[in-house]
CSV table of N, CA and C in Angstrom, one decimal:
chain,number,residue,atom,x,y,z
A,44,UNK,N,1.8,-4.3,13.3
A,44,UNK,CA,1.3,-5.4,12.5
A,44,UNK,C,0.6,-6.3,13.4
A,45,UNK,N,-0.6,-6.7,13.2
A,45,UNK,CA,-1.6,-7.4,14.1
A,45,UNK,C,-2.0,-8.9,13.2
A,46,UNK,N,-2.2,-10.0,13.9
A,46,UNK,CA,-2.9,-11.0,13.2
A,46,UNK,C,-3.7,-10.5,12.5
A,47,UNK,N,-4.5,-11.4,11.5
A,47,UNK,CA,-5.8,-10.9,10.9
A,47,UNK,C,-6.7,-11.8,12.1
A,48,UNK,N,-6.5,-12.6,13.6
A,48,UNK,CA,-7.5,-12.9,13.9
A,48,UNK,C,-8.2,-11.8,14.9
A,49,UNK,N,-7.1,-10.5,15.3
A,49,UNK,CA,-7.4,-9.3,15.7
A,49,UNK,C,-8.5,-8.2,14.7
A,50,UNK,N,-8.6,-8.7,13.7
A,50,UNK,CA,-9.5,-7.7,12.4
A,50,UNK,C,-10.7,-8.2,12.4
A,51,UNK,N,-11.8,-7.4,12.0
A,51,UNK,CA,-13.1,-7.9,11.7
A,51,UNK,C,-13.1,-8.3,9.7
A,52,UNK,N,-13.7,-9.3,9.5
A,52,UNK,CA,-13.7,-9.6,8.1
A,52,UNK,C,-13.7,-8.3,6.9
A,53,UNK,N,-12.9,-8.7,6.0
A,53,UNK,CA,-13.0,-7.0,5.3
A,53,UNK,C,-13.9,-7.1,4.3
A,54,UNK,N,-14.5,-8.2,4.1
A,54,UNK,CA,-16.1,-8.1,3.3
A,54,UNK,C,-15.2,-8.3,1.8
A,55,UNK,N,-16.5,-7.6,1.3
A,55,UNK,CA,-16.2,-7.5,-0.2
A,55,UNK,C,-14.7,-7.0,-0.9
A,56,UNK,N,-14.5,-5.7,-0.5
A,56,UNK,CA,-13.6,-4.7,-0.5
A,56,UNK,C,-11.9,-5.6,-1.0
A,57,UNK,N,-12.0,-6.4,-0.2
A,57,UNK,CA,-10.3,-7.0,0.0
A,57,UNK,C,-10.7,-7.8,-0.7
A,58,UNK,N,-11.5,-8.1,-1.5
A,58,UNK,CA,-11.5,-9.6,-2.5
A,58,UNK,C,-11.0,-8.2,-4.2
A,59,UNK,N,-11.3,-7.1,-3.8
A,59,UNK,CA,-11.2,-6.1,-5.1
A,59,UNK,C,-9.4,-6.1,-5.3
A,60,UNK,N,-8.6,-6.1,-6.1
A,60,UNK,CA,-7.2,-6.1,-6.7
A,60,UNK,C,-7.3,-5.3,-7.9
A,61,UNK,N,-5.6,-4.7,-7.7
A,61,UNK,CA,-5.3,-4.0,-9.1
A,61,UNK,C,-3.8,-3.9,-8.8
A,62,UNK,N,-3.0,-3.9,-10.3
A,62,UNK,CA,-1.4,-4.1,-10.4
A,62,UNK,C,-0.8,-3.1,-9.6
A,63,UNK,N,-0.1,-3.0,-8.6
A,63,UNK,CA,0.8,-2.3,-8.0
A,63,UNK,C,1.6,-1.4,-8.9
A,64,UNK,N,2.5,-0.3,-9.0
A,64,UNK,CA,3.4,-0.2,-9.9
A,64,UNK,C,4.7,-1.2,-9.7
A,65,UNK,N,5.4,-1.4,-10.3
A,65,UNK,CA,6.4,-2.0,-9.9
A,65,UNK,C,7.2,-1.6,-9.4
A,66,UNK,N,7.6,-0.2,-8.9
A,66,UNK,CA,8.6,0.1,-7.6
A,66,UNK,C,7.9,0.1,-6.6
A,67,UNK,N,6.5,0.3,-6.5
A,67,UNK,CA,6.0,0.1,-4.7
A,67,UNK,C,6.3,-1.3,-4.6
A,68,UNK,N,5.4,-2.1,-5.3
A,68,UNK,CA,5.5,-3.9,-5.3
A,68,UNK,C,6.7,-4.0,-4.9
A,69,UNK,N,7.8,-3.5,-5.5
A,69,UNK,CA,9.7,-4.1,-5.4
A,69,UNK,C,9.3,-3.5,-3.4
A,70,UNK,N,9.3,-2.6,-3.6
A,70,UNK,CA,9.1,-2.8,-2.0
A,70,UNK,C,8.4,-3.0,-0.9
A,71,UNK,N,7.0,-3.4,-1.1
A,71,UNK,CA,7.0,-4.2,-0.5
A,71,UNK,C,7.2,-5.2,-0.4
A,72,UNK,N,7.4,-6.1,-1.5
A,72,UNK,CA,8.1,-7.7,-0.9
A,72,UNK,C,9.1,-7.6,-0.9
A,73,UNK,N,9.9,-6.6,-0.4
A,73,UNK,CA,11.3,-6.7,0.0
A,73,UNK,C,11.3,-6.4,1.4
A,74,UNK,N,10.3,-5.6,1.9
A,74,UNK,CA,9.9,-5.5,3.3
A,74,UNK,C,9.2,-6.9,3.7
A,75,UNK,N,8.3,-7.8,3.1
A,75,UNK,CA,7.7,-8.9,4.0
A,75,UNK,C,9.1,-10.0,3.7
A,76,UNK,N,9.7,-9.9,2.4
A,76,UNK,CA,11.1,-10.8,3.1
A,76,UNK,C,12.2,-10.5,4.2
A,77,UNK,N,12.0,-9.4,4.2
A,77,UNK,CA,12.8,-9.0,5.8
A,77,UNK,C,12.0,-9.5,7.4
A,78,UNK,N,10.6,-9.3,7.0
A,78,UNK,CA,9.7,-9.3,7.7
A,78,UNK,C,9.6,-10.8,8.1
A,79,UNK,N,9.6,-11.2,6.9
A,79,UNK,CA,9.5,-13.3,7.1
A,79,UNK,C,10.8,-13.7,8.1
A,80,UNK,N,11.9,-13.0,7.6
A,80,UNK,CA,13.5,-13.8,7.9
A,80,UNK,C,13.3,-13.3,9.2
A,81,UNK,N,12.5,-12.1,9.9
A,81,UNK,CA,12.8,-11.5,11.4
A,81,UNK,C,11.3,-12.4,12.2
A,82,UNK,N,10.8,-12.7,11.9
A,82,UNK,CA,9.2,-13.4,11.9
A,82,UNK,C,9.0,-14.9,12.0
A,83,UNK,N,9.8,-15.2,11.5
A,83,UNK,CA,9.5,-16.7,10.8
A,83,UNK,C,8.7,-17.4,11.8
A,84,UNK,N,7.8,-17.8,11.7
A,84,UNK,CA,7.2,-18.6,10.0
A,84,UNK,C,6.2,-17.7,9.7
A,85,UNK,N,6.3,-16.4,10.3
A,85,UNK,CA,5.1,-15.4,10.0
A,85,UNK,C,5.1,-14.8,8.9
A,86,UNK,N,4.3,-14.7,7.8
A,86,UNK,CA,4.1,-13.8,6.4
A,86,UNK,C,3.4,-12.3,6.6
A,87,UNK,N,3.3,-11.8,5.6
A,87,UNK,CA,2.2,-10.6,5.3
A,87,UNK,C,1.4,-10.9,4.2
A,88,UNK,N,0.7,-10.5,4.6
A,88,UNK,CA,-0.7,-10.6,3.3
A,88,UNK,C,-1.2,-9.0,3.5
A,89,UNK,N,-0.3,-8.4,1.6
A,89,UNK,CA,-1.1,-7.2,1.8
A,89,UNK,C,-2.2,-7.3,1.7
A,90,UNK,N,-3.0,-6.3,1.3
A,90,UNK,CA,-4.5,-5.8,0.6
A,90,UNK,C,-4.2,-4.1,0.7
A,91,UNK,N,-3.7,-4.1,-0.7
A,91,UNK,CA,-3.0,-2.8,-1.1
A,91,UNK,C,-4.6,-1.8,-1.8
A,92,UNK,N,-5.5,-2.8,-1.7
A,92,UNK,CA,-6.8,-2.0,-2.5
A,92,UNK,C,-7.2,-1.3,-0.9
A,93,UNK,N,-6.9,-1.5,0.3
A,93,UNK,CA,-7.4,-1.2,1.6
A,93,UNK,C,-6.7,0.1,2.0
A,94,UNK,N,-6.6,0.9,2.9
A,94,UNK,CA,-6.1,2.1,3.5
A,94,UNK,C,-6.1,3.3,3.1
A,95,UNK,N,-5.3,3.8,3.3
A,95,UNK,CA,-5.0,5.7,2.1
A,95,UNK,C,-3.5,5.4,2.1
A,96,UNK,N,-3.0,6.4,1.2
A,96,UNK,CA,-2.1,7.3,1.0
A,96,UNK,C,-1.9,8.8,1.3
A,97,UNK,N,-0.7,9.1,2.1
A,97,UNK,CA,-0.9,10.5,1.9
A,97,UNK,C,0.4,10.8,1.0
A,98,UNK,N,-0.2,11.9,-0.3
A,98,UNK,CA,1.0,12.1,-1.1
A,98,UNK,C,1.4,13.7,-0.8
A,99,UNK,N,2.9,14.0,-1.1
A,99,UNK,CA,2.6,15.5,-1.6
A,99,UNK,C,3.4,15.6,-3.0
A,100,UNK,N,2.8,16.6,-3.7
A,100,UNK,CA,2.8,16.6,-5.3
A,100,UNK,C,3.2,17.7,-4.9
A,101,UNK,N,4.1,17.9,-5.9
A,101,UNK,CA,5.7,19.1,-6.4
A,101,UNK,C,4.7,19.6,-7.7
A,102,UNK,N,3.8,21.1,-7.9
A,102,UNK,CA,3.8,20.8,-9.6
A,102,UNK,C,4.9,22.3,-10.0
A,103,UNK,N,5.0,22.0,-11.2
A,103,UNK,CA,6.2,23.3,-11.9
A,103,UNK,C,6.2,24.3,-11.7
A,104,UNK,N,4.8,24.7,-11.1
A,104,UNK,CA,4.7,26.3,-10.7
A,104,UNK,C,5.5,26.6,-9.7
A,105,UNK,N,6.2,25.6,-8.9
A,105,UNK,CA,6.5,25.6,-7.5
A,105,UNK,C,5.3,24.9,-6.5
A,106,UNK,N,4.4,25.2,-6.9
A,106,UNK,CA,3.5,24.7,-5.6
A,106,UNK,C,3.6,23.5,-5.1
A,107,UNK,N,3.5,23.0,-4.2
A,107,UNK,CA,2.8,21.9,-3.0
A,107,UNK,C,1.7,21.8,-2.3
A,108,UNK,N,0.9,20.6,-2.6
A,108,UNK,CA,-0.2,20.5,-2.6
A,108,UNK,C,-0.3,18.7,-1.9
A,109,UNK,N,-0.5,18.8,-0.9
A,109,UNK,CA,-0.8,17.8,-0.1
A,109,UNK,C,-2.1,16.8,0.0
A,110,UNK,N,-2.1,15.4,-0.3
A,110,UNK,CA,-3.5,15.2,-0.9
A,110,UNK,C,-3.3,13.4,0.3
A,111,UNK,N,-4.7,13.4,0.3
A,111,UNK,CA,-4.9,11.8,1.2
A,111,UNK,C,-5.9,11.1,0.2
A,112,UNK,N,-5.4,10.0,-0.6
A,112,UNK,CA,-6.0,9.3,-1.5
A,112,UNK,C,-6.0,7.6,-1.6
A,113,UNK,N,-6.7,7.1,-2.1
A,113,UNK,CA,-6.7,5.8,-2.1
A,113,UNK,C,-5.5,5.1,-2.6
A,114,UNK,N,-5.2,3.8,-2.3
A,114,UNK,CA,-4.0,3.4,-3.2
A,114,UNK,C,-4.1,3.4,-4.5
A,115,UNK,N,-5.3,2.8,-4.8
A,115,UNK,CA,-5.8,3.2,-6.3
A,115,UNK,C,-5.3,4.1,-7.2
A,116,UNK,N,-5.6,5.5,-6.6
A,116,UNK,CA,-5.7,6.7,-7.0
A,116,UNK,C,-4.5,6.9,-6.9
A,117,UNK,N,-3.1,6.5,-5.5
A,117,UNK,CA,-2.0,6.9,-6.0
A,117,UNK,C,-1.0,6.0,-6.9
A,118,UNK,N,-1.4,4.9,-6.7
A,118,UNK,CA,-1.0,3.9,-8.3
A,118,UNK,C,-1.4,4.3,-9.6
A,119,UNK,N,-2.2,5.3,-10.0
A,119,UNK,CA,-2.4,6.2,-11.4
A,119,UNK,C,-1.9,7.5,-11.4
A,120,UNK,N,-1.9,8.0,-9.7
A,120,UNK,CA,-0.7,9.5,-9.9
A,120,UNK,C,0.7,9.2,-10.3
A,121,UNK,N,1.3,7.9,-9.9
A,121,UNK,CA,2.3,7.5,-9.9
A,121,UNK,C,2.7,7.3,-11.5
A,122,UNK,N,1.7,6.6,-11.9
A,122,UNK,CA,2.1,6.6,-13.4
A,122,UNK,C,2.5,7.6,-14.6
A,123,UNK,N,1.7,8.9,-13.8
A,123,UNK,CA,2.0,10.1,-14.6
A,123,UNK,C,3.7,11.1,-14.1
A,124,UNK,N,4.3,10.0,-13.5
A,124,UNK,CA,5.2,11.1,-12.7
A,124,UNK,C,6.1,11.2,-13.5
């Protein structure tokens, strides 16, 4: 975890938002309150619209199928689970 005065501006991109599901959200802010109480007075500020995901998907056939996607995209796989 680095300051943001370590990062170059993230432009447009990190001004973009969309709802978490509510079990990722439950943890992360249960990680930046761990984070705060070992930190203090230090916060997190996600930007959960930024990075990838890597998932792997179980489907019925048996298969596994390994995929690297946006959070986006795994906040809508997540909904179908």
């Amino acid at each position: 975890i680095l300051s943001e005065l370590f990062w170059p501006p993230f432009g447009e991109k990190a001004k973009e938002s969309f709802n978490l599901p509510e079990d990722v959200k439950g943890m992360l802010d249960t990680y930046a309150d761990r984070f705060h109480t070992l930190k203090t007075p230090r916060k997190l500020n996600w930007h959960p619209q930024l990075g990838t995901v890597r998932l792997e998907l179980a489907f019925e056939d048996g298969r596994v199928k390994e995929y690297s996607v946006t959070p986006l995209h795994a906040a809508l796989i997540v909904k179908f689970e």
